[in-house]
Structure formats: C-alpha cells, structure tokens
Amino acid sequence: MTSLHNKHVLITAGPTWEMLDPVRFLSNRSSGLMGFELANAAVKAGAKVTLVTGPVTLPDPKGVSVIRVVSAQDMYRACLKLFPKMDIAIMTAAVSDYRPAKVAKHKIKKCLDAGSGTTMTLKLVRNPDILATLGKRKKKHQLLVGFALESRNMLAYAKDKMKRKNCDLIVANAPSALGSPLNQVTLLYKDGQVQKLGKLEKHQVAEQLISKLSPS
Ligand code: C5P
C-alpha cells in the first residue's frame, strides 16, 4: 500500500457564492462531495489535510482541518496563505469565474433599483484563478492537481488547462458529475500519459487518485 504519511495536502471543494445583495448570489450546482471524499482518502493514506470549502451541506470529514469560506476571493486568500506549507494541492472547487462588480448593501428592489423595464443588466468582474496562481508559485517538490469539467472537447481543453495552469495532473470529468454520487474521470499527466477510469462512486475515484499521488 502506498502512503502519504505526514505529507501536507490542501484540497478545495464546493461552489463559491458571489453575493449580489444580502440575500442573493451567483453560484453553481457543485455539492462538494468529490473534494470531501478526497480529503477522507488523503487522511486514510496518512496525510495532514486542510480542506478549504465553499458553502456545502456536508459535515466536516474526520481528522481534517476544515476552513469554510463563501466567495472566490475568500478561497483565494485562504489558499495562497496555506500553499507554501503544502506538498500537494488538489483543486476540486467549482469556483465562480465572475462576481458582481458591486454588492448592494440592501436587497435590490425591482422598481427602485432595476428600473421599470422587463430586463436588468448585471455588471460582473473576473475572479482570481486560484489554481493558476498556485501554478505560478509552485516549487519543485510540490504537486498540483486540477479538475476540468467540460461539456465538449474534454481532453483537448483539459490538456490546455494543464499547461496554462502549470499542473502536474488534471482530472477531466463531465457535467454529469455535478451533484452526483458517481463520477467517470480521465487522468491526464504532465508527461502525456492518459488514463481513463470507469464509472465509480466518488469515494472510489478519490482513493484511486490519492494512490496515484503517493510515492510507491
Ligand atoms: O478554468 P476552469 O475553471 O475550467 O479550471 C478548473 C480548475 O481550476 C479546477 O481545478 C478549479 O478548482 C480551478 N479553479 C480555481 N480558481 C478559479 C477557477 C478555477 O482554482 N477561479
């Protein structure tokens, strides 16, 4: 059995919420399960795990240091602070690419704020890319793993992502993974190796992925 004994592992999970006003936000359907199962699998392999998660309904995994955040900017700040101490970082979070340019202090009122028409225009600004930033700061001893959720051209987009974000491994999956207990993934390695796993429970995907990251 391979092991991650005493290795420090950072995992991101879940969606982020990008607040529009005190009650509304932009987000996505991520449940956080893949990241939480990876945290469980890494602990079982002997790692010291820190899980930075967006808003999800899952309980803290046993033996994991859990940091709960709301927005992409919160997640970015937490990860940048933690990364220098890490041996491995696995980014499963479905981070919102954009956030509202302004967060309204009060609940936006249809007539008062949005005008009397039938449309409303939101101005959005780009969120920082956590994985790409860690890719720039990565040291030789650190392993960086990204996820790629693609609805078309999965392998080509995933390969491109690996290069752009300086990852060692990319886990490609389809939108059917969102909110599902199952996942079918393809692993793309930096050296060009491609490995397709069957349709598995997410805890099985997590165990397989963690075993690939452990020195044999
Ligand atoms: O570019 P895209 O969002 O498809 O990349 C997906 C990968 O990048 C995932 O590993 C995700 O966790 C990570 N990511 C991130 N910060 C962002 C956007 C994506 O860490 N702002």
Tab-separated table of C-alpha atoms and ligand atoms in Angstrom:
chain	number	residue	atom	x	y	z
A	1	MET	CA	0.000	0.000	0.000
A	2	THR	CA	1.363	3.437	-0.940
A	3	SER	CA	1.266	6.224	1.621
A	4	LEU	CA	1.131	9.979	2.086
A	5	HIS	CA	2.432	9.698	5.653
A	6	ASN	CA	2.918	13.207	7.107
A	7	LYS	CA	2.504	14.905	3.724
A	8	HIS	CA	0.588	18.186	3.841
A	9	VAL	CA	-2.326	18.179	1.423
A	10	LEU	CA	-4.522	21.161	0.524
A	11	ILE	CA	-7.902	20.465	-1.084
A	12	THR	CA	-10.514	22.942	-2.323
A	13	ALA	CA	-14.141	21.884	-2.660
A	14	GLY	CA	-17.665	23.021	-3.382
A	15	PRO	CA	-19.041	26.032	-5.182
A	16	THR	CA	-18.435	29.655	-4.255
A	17	TRP	CA	-21.198	32.173	-3.605
A	18	GLU	CA	-20.779	35.580	-5.192
A	19	MET	CA	-23.155	37.886	-3.332
A	20	LEU	CA	-25.305	40.307	-5.269
A	21	ASP	CA	-27.125	41.732	-2.269
A	22	PRO	CA	-27.645	40.452	1.303
A	23	VAL	CA	-29.915	37.596	0.144
A	24	ARG	CA	-28.946	36.706	-3.451
A	25	PHE	CA	-25.841	35.199	-5.002
A	26	LEU	CA	-24.368	33.691	-8.184
A	27	SER	CA	-23.208	30.096	-7.843
A	28	ASN	CA	-23.360	26.615	-9.410
A	29	ARG	CA	-24.538	23.059	-8.697
A	30	SER	CA	-21.340	21.708	-7.098
A	31	SER	CA	-22.096	19.589	-3.978
A	32	GLY	CA	-18.503	19.466	-2.735
A	33	LEU	CA	-18.616	15.651	-2.458
A	34	MET	CA	-15.563	14.962	-4.672
A	35	GLY	CA	-13.338	17.232	-2.565
A	36	PHE	CA	-14.668	15.863	0.726
A	37	GLU	CA	-14.056	12.270	-0.435
A	38	LEU	CA	-10.528	13.233	-1.479
A	39	ALA	CA	-9.966	14.675	1.995
A	40	ASN	CA	-11.154	11.371	3.541
A	41	ALA	CA	-8.936	9.315	1.232
A	42	ALA	CA	-5.878	11.508	1.901
A	43	VAL	CA	-6.349	11.205	5.687
A	44	LYS	CA	-6.630	7.412	5.324
A	45	ALA	CA	-3.314	7.487	3.426
A	46	GLY	CA	-1.699	9.259	6.392
A	47	ALA	CA	-1.704	12.861	5.135
A	48	LYS	CA	-2.300	16.037	7.155
A	49	VAL	CA	-5.210	17.509	5.252
A	50	THR	CA	-6.582	21.046	5.048
A	51	LEU	CA	-9.888	21.386	3.197
A	52	VAL	CA	-10.958	24.840	2.046
A	53	THR	CA	-14.594	24.575	1.078
A	54	GLY	CA	-17.264	26.858	-0.257
A	55	PRO	CA	-20.825	26.636	1.100
A	56	VAL	CA	-21.944	22.979	1.154
A	57	THR	CA	-24.171	20.903	3.434
A	58	LEU	CA	-21.585	18.173	4.091
A	59	PRO	CA	-20.243	17.624	7.636
A	60	ASP	CA	-16.520	18.068	8.377
A	61	PRO	CA	-14.591	14.902	7.428
A	62	LYS	CA	-12.880	13.261	10.433
A	63	GLY	CA	-9.276	14.241	11.067
A	64	VAL	CA	-9.338	17.102	8.531
A	65	SER	CA	-8.728	20.772	9.242
A	66	VAL	CA	-11.709	22.446	7.543
A	67	ILE	CA	-11.843	26.106	6.537
A	68	ARG	CA	-15.297	27.212	5.390
A	69	VAL	CA	-15.393	30.191	3.027
A	70	VAL	CA	-18.082	31.861	0.937
A	71	SER	CA	-16.640	33.665	-2.074
A	72	ALA	CA	-13.884	33.000	-4.605
A	73	GLN	CA	-11.890	35.866	-3.117
A	74	ASP	CA	-12.107	34.282	0.375
A	75	MET	CA	-10.997	30.923	-1.056
A	76	TYR	CA	-8.137	32.596	-2.961
A	77	ARG	CA	-6.816	34.325	0.165
A	78	ALA	CA	-7.024	31.132	2.273
A	79	CYS	CA	-5.245	29.002	-0.357
A	80	LEU	CA	-2.443	31.471	-1.026
A	81	LYS	CA	-1.665	31.626	2.679
A	82	LEU	CA	-1.656	27.826	3.079
A	83	PHE	CA	0.116	26.790	-0.138
A	84	PRO	CA	3.777	27.375	0.861
A	85	LYS	CA	3.470	24.680	3.595
A	86	MET	CA	1.872	22.118	1.275
A	87	ASP	CA	3.334	19.112	-0.540
A	88	ILE	CA	0.234	18.506	-2.643
A	89	ALA	CA	-2.690	20.754	-3.635
A	90	ILE	CA	-5.835	19.355	-5.263
A	91	MET	CA	-8.291	21.935	-6.553
A	92	THR	CA	-11.751	20.429	-6.975
A	93	ALA	CA	-13.727	23.586	-6.195
A	94	ALA	CA	-16.125	24.897	-8.815
A	95	VAL	CA	-15.016	28.492	-8.343
A	96	SER	CA	-17.293	31.154	-9.880
A	97	ASP	CA	-15.414	32.759	-12.751
A	98	TYR	CA	-17.149	36.117	-12.181
A	99	ARG	CA	-18.635	38.088	-9.297
A	100	PRO	CA	-20.979	41.078	-9.305
A	101	ALA	CA	-18.980	44.304	-9.672
A	102	LYS	CA	-20.917	45.741	-6.720
A	103	VAL	CA	-22.568	44.072	-3.739
A	104	ALA	CA	-25.721	46.013	-2.897
A	105	LYS	CA	-25.991	46.904	0.789
A	106	HIS	CA	-29.761	46.346	0.772
A	107	LYS	CA	-31.914	43.834	-1.066
A	108	ILE	CA	-32.264	45.012	-4.662
A	109	LYS	CA	-35.840	46.178	-5.265
A	110	LYS	CA	-37.407	45.522	-8.662
A	111	CYS	CA	-38.804	49.012	-9.182
A	112	LEU	CA	-36.361	51.149	-7.239
A	113	ASP	CA	-33.044	49.689	-8.396
A	114	ALA	CA	-33.722	47.706	-11.559
A	115	GLY	CA	-35.940	50.304	-13.227
A	116	SER	CA	-39.384	49.778	-14.682
A	117	GLY	CA	-38.412	47.654	-17.728
A	118	THR	CA	-38.527	43.874	-18.055
A	119	THR	CA	-34.754	43.365	-18.124
A	120	MET	CA	-31.960	44.015	-15.686
A	121	THR	CA	-28.262	44.157	-16.539
A	122	LEU	CA	-25.660	42.901	-14.085
A	123	LYS	CA	-22.062	44.014	-14.330
A	124	LEU	CA	-19.651	41.182	-13.465
A	125	VAL	CA	-15.907	41.206	-12.889
A	126	ARG	CA	-13.444	38.279	-13.180
A	127	ASN	CA	-12.491	36.385	-10.071
A	128	PRO	CA	-8.856	35.441	-9.437
A	129	ASP	CA	-7.873	31.978	-10.682
A	130	ILE	CA	-6.645	30.100	-7.601
A	131	LEU	CA	-5.206	27.099	-9.447
A	132	ALA	CA	-3.324	29.257	-11.967
A	133	THR	CA	-1.904	31.411	-9.166
A	134	LEU	CA	-0.684	28.342	-7.254
A	135	GLY	CA	0.761	27.047	-10.555
A	136	LYS	CA	2.904	30.195	-10.799
A	137	ARG	CA	4.093	29.851	-7.200
A	138	LYS	CA	4.655	26.082	-7.276
A	139	LYS	CA	8.044	24.839	-6.050
A	140	LYS	CA	9.807	21.753	-7.393
A	141	HIS	CA	8.747	19.481	-4.523
A	142	GLN	CA	5.055	20.470	-4.781
A	143	LEU	CA	2.438	18.568	-6.783
A	144	LEU	CA	-0.514	20.486	-8.191
A	145	VAL	CA	-3.704	18.749	-9.324
A	146	GLY	CA	-6.551	20.475	-11.128
A	147	PHE	CA	-10.005	19.370	-12.207
A	148	ALA	CA	-11.523	20.139	-15.600
A	149	LEU	CA	-15.272	19.971	-16.033
A	150	GLU	CA	-16.027	20.140	-19.726
A	151	SER	CA	-19.174	19.570	-21.756
A	152	ARG	CA	-17.251	19.209	-25.059
A	153	ASN	CA	-13.674	18.670	-26.336
A	154	MET	CA	-12.904	17.356	-22.862
A	155	LEU	CA	-9.376	16.037	-23.385
A	156	ALA	CA	-8.146	18.917	-25.544
A	157	TYR	CA	-9.447	21.547	-23.098
A	158	ALA	CA	-8.065	19.599	-20.136
A	159	LYS	CA	-4.598	19.374	-21.750
A	160	ASP	CA	-4.641	23.088	-22.457
A	161	LYS	CA	-5.652	23.766	-18.824
A	162	MET	CA	-2.765	21.652	-17.536
A	163	LYS	CA	-0.283	23.779	-19.497
A	164	ARG	CA	-1.839	27.175	-18.757
A	165	LYS	CA	-2.185	26.496	-15.035
A	166	ASN	CA	1.117	24.605	-14.667
A	167	CYS	CA	-0.477	21.457	-13.159
A	168	ASP	CA	1.142	18.042	-12.778
A	169	LEU	CA	-2.138	16.202	-13.214
A	170	ILE	CA	-5.583	17.141	-14.496
A	171	VAL	CA	-8.719	15.179	-13.693
A	172	ALA	CA	-11.196	15.593	-16.532
A	173	ASN	CA	-14.874	14.969	-15.937
A	174	ALA	CA	-18.268	15.793	-17.464
A	175	PRO	CA	-21.121	17.975	-16.107
A	176	SER	CA	-22.985	14.774	-15.092
A	177	ALA	CA	-20.526	14.631	-12.126
A	178	LEU	CA	-22.159	17.713	-10.554
A	179	GLY	CA	-24.354	16.739	-7.618
A	180	SER	CA	-23.984	13.007	-8.421
A	181	PRO	CA	-22.543	10.309	-6.126
A	182	LEU	CA	-20.821	8.841	-9.203
A	183	ASN	CA	-18.067	10.136	-11.443
A	184	GLN	CA	-16.242	8.918	-14.532
A	185	VAL	CA	-12.902	10.635	-14.857
A	186	THR	CA	-9.899	10.665	-17.154
A	187	LEU	CA	-6.499	11.421	-15.641
A	188	LEU	CA	-4.070	13.438	-17.778
A	189	TYR	CA	-0.455	13.510	-16.637
A	190	LYS	CA	2.182	16.122	-17.460
A	191	ASP	CA	4.234	13.529	-19.385
A	192	GLY	CA	1.334	12.939	-21.795
A	193	GLN	CA	0.004	9.746	-20.188
A	194	VAL	CA	-3.800	9.460	-20.269
A	195	GLN	CA	-5.716	7.061	-18.043
A	196	LYS	CA	-9.486	6.579	-18.159
A	197	LEU	CA	-11.165	5.230	-15.019
A	198	GLY	CA	-14.564	3.505	-15.078
A	199	LYS	CA	-17.785	4.973	-13.684
A	200	LEU	CA	-17.147	4.820	-9.942
A	201	GLU	CA	-18.508	6.098	-6.651
A	202	LYS	CA	-16.748	9.380	-5.804
A	203	HIS	CA	-15.030	7.798	-2.776
A	204	GLN	CA	-13.531	5.190	-5.146
A	205	VAL	CA	-12.355	7.893	-7.571
A	206	ALA	CA	-10.818	9.685	-4.585
A	207	GLU	CA	-8.996	6.560	-3.365
A	208	GLN	CA	-7.609	5.864	-6.848
A	209	LEU	CA	-6.456	9.441	-7.326
A	210	ILE	CA	-4.789	9.587	-3.907
A	211	SER	CA	-3.000	6.293	-4.587
A	212	LYS	CA	-1.579	7.793	-7.825
A	213	LEU	CA	-0.180	10.759	-5.869
A	214	SER	CA	1.539	8.610	-3.268
A	215	PRO	CA	5.212	7.749	-3.772
A	216	SER	CA	5.411	3.953	-4.372
B	1	C5P	O1	-10.646	27.175	-15.950
B	1	C5P	P1	-11.513	26.232	-15.197
B	1	C5P	O2	-12.461	26.892	-14.234
B	1	C5P	O3	-12.263	25.250	-16.062
B	1	C5P	O4	-10.475	25.357	-14.341
B	1	C5P	C1	-10.892	24.362	-13.457
B	1	C5P	C2	-9.823	24.124	-12.437
B	1	C5P	O5	-9.313	25.358	-11.953
B	1	C5P	C3	-10.373	23.407	-11.208
B	1	C5P	O6	-9.323	22.660	-10.627
B	1	C5P	C4	-10.788	24.576	-10.308
B	1	C5P	O7	-10.841	24.218	-8.938
B	1	C5P	C5	-9.689	25.574	-10.597
B	1	C5P	N1	-10.090	26.988	-10.493
B	1	C5P	C6	-9.587	27.775	-9.470
B	1	C5P	N2	-9.920	29.109	-9.411
B	1	C5P	C7	-10.749	29.650	-10.325
B	1	C5P	C8	-11.271	28.866	-11.373
B	1	C5P	C9	-10.926	27.535	-11.414
B	1	C5P	O8	-8.840	27.261	-8.625
B	1	C5P	N3	-11.065	30.939	-10.228
